[in-house]
Coordinates of C-alpha atoms and ligand atoms in Angstrom, one line a residue:
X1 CA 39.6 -206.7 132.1
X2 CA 39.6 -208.2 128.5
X3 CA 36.1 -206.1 127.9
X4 CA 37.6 -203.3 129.7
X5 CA 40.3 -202.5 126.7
X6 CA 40.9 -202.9 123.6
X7 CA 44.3 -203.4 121.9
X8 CA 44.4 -201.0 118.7
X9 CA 46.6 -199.7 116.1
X10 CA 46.7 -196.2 115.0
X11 CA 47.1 -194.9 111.6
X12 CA 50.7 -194.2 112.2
X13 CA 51.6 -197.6 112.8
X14 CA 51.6 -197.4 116.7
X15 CA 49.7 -200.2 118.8
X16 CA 48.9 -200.0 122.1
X17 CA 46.0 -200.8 124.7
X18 CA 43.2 -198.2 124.8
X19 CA 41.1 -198.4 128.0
X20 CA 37.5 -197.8 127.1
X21 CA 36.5 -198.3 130.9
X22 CA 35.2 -195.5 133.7
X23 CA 38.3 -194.9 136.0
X24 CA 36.6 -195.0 139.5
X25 CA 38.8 -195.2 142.9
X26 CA 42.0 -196.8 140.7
X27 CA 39.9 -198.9 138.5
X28 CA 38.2 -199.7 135.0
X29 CA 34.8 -200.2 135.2
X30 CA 31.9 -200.5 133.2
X31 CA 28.7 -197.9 133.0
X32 CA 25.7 -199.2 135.3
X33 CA 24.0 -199.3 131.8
X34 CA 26.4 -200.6 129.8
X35 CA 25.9 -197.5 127.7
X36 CA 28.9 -196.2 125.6
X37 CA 29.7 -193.6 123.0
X38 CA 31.9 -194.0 120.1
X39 CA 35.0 -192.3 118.9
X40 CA 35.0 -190.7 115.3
X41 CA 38.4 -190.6 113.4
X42 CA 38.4 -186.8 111.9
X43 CA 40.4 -187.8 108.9
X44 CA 38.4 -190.5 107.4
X45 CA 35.5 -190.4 109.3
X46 CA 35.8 -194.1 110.3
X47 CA 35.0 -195.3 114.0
X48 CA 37.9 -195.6 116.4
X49 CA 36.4 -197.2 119.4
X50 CA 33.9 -197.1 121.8
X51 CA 33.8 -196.4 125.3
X52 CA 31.5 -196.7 128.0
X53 CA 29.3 -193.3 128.8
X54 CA 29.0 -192.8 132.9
X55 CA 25.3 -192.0 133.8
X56 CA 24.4 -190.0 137.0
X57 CA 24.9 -193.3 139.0
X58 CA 27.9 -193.9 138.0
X59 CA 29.0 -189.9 138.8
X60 CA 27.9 -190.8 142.0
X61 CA 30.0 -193.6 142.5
X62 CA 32.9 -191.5 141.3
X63 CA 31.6 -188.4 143.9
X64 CA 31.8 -191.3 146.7
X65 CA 35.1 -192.3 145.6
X66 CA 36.3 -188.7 145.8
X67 CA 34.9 -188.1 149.0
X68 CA 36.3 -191.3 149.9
X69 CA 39.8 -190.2 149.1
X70 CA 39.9 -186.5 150.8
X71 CA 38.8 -188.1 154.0
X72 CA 41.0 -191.0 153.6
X73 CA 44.9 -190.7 155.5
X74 CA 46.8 -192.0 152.0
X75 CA 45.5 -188.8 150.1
X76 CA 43.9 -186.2 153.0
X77 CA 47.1 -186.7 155.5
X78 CA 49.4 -187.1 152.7
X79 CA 52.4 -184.6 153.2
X80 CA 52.2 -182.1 150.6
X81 CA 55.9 -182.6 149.7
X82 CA 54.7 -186.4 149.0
X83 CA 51.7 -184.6 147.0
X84 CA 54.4 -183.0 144.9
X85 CA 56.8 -185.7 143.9
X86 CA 53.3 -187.9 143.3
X87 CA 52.6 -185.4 140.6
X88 CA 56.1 -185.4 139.4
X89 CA 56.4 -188.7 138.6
X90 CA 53.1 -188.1 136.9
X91 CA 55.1 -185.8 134.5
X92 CA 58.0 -188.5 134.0
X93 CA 55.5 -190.6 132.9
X94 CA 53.6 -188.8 130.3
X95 CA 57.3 -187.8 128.9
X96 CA 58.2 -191.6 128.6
X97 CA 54.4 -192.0 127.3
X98 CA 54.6 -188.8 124.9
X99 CA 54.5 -190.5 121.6
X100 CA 51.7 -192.7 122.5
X101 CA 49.5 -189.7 124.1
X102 CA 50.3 -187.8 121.1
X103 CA 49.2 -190.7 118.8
X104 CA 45.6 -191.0 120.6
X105 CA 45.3 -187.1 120.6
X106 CA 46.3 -186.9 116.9
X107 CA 43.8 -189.8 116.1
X108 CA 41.0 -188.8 118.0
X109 CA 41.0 -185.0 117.4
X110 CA 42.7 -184.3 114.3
X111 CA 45.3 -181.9 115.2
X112 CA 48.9 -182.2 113.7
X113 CA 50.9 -185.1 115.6
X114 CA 54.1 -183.3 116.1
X115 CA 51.6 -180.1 117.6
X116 CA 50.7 -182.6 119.7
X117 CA 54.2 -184.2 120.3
X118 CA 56.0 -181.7 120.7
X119 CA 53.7 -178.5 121.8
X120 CA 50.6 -180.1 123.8
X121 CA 52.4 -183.4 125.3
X122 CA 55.2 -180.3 126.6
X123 CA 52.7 -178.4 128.2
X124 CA 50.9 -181.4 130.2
X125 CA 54.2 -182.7 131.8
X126 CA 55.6 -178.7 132.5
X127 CA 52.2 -177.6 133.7
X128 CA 51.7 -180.7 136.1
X129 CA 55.7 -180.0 137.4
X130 CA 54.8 -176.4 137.7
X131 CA 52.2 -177.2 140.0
X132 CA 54.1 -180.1 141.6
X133 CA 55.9 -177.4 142.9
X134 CA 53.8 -175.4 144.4
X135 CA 52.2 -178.3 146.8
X136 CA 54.3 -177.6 149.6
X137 CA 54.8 -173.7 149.0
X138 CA 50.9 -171.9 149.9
X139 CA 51.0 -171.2 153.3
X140 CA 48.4 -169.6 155.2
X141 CA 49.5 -166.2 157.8
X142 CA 49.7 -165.2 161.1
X143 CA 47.5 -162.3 161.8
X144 CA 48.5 -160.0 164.7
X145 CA 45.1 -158.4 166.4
X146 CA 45.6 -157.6 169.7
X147 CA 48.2 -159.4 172.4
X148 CA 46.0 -160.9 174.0
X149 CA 44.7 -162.6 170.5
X150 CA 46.4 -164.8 167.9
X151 CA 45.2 -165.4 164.6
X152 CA 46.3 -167.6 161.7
X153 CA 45.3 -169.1 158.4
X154 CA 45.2 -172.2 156.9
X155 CA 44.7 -173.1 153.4
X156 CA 42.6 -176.1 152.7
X157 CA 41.3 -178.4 149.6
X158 CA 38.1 -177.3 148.3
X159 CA 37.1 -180.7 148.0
X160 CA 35.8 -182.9 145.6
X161 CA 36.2 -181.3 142.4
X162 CA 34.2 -182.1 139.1
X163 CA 36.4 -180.8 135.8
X164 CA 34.4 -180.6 132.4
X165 CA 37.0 -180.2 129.5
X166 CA 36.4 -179.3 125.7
X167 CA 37.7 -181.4 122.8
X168 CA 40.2 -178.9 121.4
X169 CA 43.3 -179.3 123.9
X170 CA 42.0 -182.9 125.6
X171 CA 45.4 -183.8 127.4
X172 CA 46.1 -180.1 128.2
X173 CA 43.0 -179.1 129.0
X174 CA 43.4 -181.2 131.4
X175 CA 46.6 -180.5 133.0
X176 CA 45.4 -177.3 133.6
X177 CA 42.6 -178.5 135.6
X178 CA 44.3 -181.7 137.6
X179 CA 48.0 -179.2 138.2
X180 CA 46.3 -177.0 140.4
X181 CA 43.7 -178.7 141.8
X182 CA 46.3 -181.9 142.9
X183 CA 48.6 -179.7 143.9
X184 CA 45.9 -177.9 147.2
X185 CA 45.1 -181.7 147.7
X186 CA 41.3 -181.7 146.1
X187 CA 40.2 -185.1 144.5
X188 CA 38.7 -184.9 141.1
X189 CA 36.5 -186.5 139.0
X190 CA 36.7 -185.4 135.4
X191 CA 34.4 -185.0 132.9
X192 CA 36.3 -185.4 129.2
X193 CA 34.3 -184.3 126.2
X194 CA 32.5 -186.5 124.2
X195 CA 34.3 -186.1 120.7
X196 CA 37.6 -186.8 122.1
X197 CA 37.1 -189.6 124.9
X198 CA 40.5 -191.4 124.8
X199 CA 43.6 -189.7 125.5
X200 CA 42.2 -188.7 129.2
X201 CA 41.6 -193.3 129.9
X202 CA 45.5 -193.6 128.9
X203 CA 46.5 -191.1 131.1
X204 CA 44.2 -192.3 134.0
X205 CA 46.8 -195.9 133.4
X206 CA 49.8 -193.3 134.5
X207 CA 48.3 -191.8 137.1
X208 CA 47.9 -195.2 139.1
X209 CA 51.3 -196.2 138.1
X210 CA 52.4 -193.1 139.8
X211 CA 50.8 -193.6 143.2
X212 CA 48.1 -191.8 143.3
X213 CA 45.7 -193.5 146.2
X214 CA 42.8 -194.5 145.0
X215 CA 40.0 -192.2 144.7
X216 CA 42.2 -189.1 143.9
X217 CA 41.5 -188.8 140.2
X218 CA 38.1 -190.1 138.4
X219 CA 37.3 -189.9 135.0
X220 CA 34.1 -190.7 133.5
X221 CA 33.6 -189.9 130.0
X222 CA 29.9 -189.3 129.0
X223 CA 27.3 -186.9 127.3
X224 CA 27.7 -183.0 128.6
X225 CA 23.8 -183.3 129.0
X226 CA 24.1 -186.1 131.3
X227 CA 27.4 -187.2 132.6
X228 CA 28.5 -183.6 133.1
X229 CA 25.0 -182.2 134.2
X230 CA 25.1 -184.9 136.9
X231 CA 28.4 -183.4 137.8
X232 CA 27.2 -179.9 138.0
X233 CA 24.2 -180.9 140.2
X234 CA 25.6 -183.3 142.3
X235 CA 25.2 -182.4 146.0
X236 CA 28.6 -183.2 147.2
X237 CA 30.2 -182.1 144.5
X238 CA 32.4 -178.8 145.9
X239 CA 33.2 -177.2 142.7
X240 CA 33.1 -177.2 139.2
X241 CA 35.6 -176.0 137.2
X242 CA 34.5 -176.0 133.1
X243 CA 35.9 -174.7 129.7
X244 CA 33.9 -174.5 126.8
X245 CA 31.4 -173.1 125.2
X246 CA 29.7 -169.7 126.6
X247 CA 26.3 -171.6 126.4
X248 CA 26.8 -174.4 128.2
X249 CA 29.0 -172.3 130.7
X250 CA 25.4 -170.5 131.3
X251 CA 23.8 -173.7 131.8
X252 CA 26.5 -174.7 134.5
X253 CA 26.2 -171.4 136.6
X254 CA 22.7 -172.4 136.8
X255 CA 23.1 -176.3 137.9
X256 CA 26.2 -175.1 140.5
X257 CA 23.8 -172.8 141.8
X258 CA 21.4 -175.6 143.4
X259 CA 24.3 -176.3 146.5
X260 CA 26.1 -173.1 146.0
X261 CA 29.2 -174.6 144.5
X262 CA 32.9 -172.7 143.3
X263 CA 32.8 -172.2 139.7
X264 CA 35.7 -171.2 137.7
X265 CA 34.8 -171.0 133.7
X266 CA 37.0 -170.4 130.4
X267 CA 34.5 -169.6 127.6
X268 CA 34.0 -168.5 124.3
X269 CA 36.1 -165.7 122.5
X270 CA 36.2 -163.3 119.4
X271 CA 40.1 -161.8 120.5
X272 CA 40.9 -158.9 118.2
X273 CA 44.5 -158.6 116.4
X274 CA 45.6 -155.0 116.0
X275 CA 48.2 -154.3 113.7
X276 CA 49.0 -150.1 113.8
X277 CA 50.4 -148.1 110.6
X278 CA 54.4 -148.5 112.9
X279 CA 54.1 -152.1 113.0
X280 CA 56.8 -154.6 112.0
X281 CA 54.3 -156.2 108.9
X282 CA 56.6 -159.5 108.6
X283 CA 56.0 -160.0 112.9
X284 CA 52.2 -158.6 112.5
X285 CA 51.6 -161.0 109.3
X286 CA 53.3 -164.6 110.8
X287 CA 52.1 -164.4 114.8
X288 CA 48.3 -162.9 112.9
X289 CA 48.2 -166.0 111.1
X290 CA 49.4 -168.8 113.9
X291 CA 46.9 -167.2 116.1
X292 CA 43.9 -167.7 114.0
X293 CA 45.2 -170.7 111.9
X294 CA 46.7 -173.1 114.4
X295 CA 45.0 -176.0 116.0
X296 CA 42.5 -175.8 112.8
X297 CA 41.1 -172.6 114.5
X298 CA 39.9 -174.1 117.0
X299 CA 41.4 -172.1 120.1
X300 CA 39.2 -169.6 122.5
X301 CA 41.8 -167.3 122.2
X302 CA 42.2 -167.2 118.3
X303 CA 42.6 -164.0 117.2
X304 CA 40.0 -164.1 115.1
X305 CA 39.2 -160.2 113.9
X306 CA 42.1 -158.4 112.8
X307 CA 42.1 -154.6 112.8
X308 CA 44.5 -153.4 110.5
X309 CA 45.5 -149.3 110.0
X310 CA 44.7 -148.1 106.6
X311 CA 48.0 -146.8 106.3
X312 CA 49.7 -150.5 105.5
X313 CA 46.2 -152.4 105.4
X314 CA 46.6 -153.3 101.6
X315 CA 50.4 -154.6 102.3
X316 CA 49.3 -156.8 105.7
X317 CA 46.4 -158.0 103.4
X318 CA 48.6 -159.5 100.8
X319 CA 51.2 -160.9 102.9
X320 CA 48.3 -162.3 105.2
X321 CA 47.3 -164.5 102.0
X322 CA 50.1 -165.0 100.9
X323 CA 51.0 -167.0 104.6
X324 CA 47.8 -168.7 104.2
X325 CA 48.9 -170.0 100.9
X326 CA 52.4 -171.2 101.9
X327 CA 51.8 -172.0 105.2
X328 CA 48.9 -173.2 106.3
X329 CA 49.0 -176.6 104.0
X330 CA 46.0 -178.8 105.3
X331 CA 45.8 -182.9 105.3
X332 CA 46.9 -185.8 106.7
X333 CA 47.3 -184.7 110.1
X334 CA 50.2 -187.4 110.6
X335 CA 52.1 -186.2 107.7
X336 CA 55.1 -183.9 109.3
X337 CA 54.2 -181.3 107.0
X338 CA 50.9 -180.8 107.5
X339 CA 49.9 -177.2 109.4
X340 CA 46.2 -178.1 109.6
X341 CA 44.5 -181.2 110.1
X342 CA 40.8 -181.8 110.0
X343 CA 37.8 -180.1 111.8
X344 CA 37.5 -182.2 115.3
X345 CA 33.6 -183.3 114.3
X346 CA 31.1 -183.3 111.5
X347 CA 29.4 -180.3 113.8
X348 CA 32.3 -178.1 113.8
X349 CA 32.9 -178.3 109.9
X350 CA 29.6 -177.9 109.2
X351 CA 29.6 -174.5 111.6
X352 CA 32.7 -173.3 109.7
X353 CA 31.1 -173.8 106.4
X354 CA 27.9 -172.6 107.5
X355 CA 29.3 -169.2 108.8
X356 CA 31.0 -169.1 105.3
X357 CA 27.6 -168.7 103.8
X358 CA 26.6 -165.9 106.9
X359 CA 30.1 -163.8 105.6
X360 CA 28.5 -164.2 102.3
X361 CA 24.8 -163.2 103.0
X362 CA 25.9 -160.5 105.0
X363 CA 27.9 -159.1 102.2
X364 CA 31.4 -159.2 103.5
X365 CA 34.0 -160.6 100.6
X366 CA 35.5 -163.9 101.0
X367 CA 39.2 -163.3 99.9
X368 CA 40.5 -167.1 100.8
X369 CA 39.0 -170.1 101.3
X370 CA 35.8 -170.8 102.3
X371 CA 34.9 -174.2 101.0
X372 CA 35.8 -178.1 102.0
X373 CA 39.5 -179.1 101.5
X374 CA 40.6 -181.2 98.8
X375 CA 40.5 -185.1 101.5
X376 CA 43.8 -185.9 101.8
X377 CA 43.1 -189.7 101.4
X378 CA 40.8 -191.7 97.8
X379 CA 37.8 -192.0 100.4
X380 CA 37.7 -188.5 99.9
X381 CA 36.2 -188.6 103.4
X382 CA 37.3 -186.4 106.3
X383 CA 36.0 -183.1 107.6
X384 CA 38.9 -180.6 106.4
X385 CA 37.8 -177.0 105.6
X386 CA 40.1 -174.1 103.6
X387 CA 41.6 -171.5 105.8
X388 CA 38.9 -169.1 105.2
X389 CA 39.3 -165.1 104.8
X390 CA 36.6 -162.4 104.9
X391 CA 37.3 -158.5 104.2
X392 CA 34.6 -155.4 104.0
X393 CA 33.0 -157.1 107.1
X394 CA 31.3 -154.3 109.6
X395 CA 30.8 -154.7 113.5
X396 CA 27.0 -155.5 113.4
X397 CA 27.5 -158.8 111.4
X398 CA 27.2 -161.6 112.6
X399 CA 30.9 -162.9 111.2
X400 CA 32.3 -160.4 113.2
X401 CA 30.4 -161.2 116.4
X402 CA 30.0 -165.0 116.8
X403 CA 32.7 -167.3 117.6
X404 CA 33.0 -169.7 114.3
X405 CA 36.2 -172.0 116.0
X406 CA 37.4 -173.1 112.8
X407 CA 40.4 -171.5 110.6
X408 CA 38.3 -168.3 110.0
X409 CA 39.2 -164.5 110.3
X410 CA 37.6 -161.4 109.8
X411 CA 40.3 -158.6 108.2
X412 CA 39.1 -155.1 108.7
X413 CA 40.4 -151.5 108.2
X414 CA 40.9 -149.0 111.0
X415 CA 41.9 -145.0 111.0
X416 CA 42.9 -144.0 114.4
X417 CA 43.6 -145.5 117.9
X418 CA 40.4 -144.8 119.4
X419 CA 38.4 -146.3 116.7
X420 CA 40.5 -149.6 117.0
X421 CA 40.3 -150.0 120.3
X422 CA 36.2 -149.1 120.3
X423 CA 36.5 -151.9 117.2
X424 CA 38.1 -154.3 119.3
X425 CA 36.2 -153.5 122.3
X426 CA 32.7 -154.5 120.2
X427 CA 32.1 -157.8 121.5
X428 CA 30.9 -159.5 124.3
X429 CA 33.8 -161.5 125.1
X430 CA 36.8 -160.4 126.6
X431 CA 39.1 -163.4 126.0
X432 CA 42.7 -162.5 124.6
X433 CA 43.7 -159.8 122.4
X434 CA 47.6 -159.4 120.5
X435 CA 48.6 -156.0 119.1
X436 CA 51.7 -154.8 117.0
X437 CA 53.4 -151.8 117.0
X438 CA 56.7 -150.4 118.0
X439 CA 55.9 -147.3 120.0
X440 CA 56.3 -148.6 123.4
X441 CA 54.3 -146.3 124.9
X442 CA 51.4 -146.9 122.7
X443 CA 51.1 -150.5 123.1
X444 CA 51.4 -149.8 127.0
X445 CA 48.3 -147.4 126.5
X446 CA 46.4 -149.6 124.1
X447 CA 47.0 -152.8 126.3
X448 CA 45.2 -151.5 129.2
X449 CA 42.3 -150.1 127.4
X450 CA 41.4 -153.4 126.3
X451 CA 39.1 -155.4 127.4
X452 CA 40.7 -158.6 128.0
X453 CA 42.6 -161.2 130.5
X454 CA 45.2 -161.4 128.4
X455 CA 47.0 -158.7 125.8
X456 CA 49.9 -160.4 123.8
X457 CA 51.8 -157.0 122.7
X458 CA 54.0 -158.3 119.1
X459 CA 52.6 -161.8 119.5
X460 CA 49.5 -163.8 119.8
X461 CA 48.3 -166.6 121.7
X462 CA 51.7 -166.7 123.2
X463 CA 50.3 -168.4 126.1
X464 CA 52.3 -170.4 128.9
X465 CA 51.5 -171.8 132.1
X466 CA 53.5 -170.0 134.0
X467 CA 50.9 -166.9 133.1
X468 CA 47.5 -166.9 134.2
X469 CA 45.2 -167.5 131.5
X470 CA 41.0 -166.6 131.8
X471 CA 38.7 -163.9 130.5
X472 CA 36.8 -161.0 131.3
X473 CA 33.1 -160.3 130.6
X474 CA 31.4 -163.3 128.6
X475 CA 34.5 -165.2 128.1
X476 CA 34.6 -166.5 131.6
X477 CA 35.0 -166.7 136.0
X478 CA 38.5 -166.9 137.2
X479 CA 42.1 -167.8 136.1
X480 CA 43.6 -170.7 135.8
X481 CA 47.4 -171.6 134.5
X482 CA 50.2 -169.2 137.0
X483 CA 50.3 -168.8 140.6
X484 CA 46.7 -167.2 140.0
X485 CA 45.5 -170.7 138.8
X486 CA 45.8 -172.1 142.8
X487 CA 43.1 -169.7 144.0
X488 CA 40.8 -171.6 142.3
X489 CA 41.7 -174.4 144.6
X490 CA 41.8 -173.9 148.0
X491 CA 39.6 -171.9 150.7
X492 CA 41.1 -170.3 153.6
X493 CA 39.7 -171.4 157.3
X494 CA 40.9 -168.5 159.8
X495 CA 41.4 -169.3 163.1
X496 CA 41.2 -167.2 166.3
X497 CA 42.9 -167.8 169.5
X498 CA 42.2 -166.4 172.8
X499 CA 45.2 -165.8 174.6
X500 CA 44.3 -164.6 177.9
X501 CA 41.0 -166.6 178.5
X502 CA 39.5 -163.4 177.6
X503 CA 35.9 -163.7 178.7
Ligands
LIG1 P1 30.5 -177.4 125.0 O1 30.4 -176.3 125.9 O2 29.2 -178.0 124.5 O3 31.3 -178.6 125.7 C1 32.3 -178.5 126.6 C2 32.2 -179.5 127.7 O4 31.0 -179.3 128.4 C3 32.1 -181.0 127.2 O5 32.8 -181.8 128.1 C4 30.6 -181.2 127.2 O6 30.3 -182.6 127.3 C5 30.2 -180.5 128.4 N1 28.8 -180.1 128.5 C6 28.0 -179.8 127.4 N2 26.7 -179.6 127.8 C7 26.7 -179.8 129.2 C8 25.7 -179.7 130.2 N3 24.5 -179.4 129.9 N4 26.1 -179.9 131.5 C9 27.4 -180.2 131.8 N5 28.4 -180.3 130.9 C10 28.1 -180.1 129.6 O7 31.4 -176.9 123.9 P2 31.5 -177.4 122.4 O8 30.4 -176.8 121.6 O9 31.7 -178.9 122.3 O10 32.9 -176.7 122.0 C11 33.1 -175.5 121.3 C12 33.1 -174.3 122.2 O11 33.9 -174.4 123.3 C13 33.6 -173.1 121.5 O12 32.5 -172.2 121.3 C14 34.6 -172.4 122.4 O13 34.3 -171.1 122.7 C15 34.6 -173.2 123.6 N6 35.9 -173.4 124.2 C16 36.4 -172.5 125.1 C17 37.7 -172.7 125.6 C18 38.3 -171.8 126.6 O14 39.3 -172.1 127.2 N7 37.7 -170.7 126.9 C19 38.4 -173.8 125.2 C20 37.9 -174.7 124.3 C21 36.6 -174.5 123.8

């Protein structure tokens, strides 16, 4: 086991044994090629660890494992009250783990540690209790036909399910996956991302030391273009269930495709923020600026074009950059007063920057930001960008219409209702989308014109996983998080009875 983990000690002083294994049937195993890929450290740039990339061998081996498991009495005739405290327990233990999880999540992806204390670490243990309580509460129905014919339904486990997660939320992204899926009784094997491979292996530790039967839960960190294609493709893989970008989500429909399989997707966004001339500025201003600015930008819903009346479009402005200024200090993302931590990769900084110099060419005003952040540490290494702010931006640029994922927003002016909503409307996505006012019946009216899977009406990104969360048009397939997240995971067999040996 010694080559299986290695004992490290984060910046913040905390030790502790990082598994850099694949977690197949309850174990830590090694690739079949003893290939691996390393783990970059955001804030300095320096290399955290390696650990060991699954090819499409070892996905099989995890598939088997799965299949394994479903079939198997410990997992496929477990009760599903059992199911439920399983998964509980599971929630115990990332509450007594929290400060570690939080550590590796901090290290490995840059986002503030008490975000990811306090915020991220919350929402794995309440989204996996959630779900644990839902495990022996989705029945199926009885049907009435005719008397001489009964009819009921059953809800069953999709199967084995493969879960691709992005780097942004790695620990939560995750619990929204695993919640619903353990809860109908599927077996997983999950696919983290690449940049941010270690949080998921210390979790996989606590899912053994809950109970889980081997089997139940696989993860098998790897390349998207390999690891996760061979997921996509695999034959007995059931379904896949991705979020990320709305390019790759293309290039999963297409690999599912080959055996038919259930997709659910969360992709990209471009969610519009409208603030209307009755707003309350100070609400509009503060929930704007945490719904573009948090997690370094990097959300799909960020509310990332704000559509301001002209009536109070100079005041927002000012108090918008103003907030930057005071609030959105950026370094040391293990400092307790640090708002934004670095860019997750050297890719993603270089895409904010880049789309800095698009906003530029395109003749749009940068009023905030736009360059590298002073490095927080003498190296002066670290991939930290300004909180950047463009004004005069129109619909057909690029700024507007792209998905940057960094602390980037587009500020534009609007005259009436119609126009904002065609404003907002503009884009292929249909993600989130926050609006402020204080005429009730307005933001009743507004809400449902737009197009969206979620409206946050005097708020933003005010998501919770009690409330399904997914989008409409490019942004995605299905909903996951809420009761609606289940459907995802289970199929319904019907079954008919003859009652009178009708012939
Ligand atoms: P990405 O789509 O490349 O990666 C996401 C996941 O897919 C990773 O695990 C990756 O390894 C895997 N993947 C990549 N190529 C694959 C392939 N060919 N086959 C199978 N799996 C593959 O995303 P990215 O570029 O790393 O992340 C940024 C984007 O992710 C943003 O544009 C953002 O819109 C999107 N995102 C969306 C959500 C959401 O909930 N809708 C959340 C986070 C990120």
């Amino acid at each position: 086991m010694a080559d299986l983990a290695v004992q490290l000690t984060a910046p913040n002083g905390r030790s502790y044994s990082q598994p850099i294994g694949l977690f197949i049937n309850n174990e830590w195993v090694k690739s079949s090629d003893g290939g691996k890929l390393t783990s970059i450290n955001p804030t300095n740039e320096t290399e955290i660890t390696s650990v060991y990339a699954a090819t499409a061998e070892d996905v099989d081996r995890a598939v088997t494992a799965a299949r394994a498991a479903l079939n198997g009495a410990a997992w496929g005739e477990l009760p599903a009250t059992d199911r439920g405290k399983l998964m509980h327990k599971l929630a115990e233990l990332v509450e007594a783990h929290r400060e570690t999880l939080a550590t590796i999540e901090t290290w490995d992806n840059g986002k503030p540690y008490t975000v990811a204390r306090d915020e991220d670490l919350t929402e794995v243990a309440e989204t996996l209790r959630y779900y644990a309580g839902y495990a022996d509460k989705r029945f199926g129905q009885v049907i009435e036909t005719t008397p001489d014919k009964l009819a009921y339904t059953v809800r069953e486990p999709v199967g084995v399910c493969g879960q691709i997660i992005p780097w942004n939320y790695p620990l939560s992204m995750a619990a929204w996956k695993l919640g619903p899926a353990l809860a109908c009784g599927n077996a997983i094997v999950l696919k983290p991302a690449e940049q941010t491979p270690l949080s998921i292996l210390y979790f996989a530790n606590l899912v053994k030391e809950a109970g889980f039967p081997p089997g139940v839960v696989n993860i098998v960190n790897g390349q998207g273009a390999v690891t996760g294609a061979a997921l996509a493709t695999h034959p007995r893989v059931d379904k896949i269930a991705f979020t990320g970008s709305t390019a790759t989500a293309r290039n999963i429909m297409k690999m599912a495709s080959g055996t038919l399989k259930n997709i659910t997707l969360e992709t990209g966004g471009k969610s519009p923020l409208l603030v209307f001339g009755d707003a309350e500025l100070d609400l509009a201003v503060k929930w704007a600026h945490g719904g573009i600015m948090s997690n370094q930008g990097q959300i799909c819903t960020a509310t990332s074009r704000v559509l301001v009346h002209e009536s109070v479009y100079d005041k927002f402005l000012a108090a918008f950059k103003a907030q930057v200024k005071t609030i959105s200090k950026v370094g040391d993302p293990f400092a307790e007063d640090t708002f934004q931590g670095p860019q997750v990769t050297k890719a993603q900084y270089d895409r904010v920057l880049s789309y800095v110099d698009v906003g530029k060419n395109e003749g749009a005003t940068l009023v905030a930001g736009g360059q590298p952040a002073a490095q927080p540490q003498a190296s002066g290494k670290g991939y930290f960008v300004e909180p950047t702010v463009f004004t005069d931006v129109t619909p057909t640029m690029r700024i507007f219409q792209e998905e940057v994922f960094g602390p980037f927003v587009v500020i534009l002016k609007f005259a009436s209702e119609e126009e904002a909503i065609a404003l907002a409307n503009n884009t292929e996505y249909g993600l989130g989308a926050a609006l402020f006012t204080t005429d009730l019946t307005r933001a009743h009216r507004v809400a449902k014109k737009l197009e969206a899977g979620m409206v946050w009406i005097n708020s933003s990104n005010d998501s919770d996983w009690r409330i399904p969360f997914g989008g409409v048009k490019q942004s995605g397939i299905g909903r996951e998080l809420g009761e609606a997240g289940l459907e995802a995971y289970s199929t319904i067999k019907a079954i008919h009875i003859n009652m009178k040996s009708r012939l």
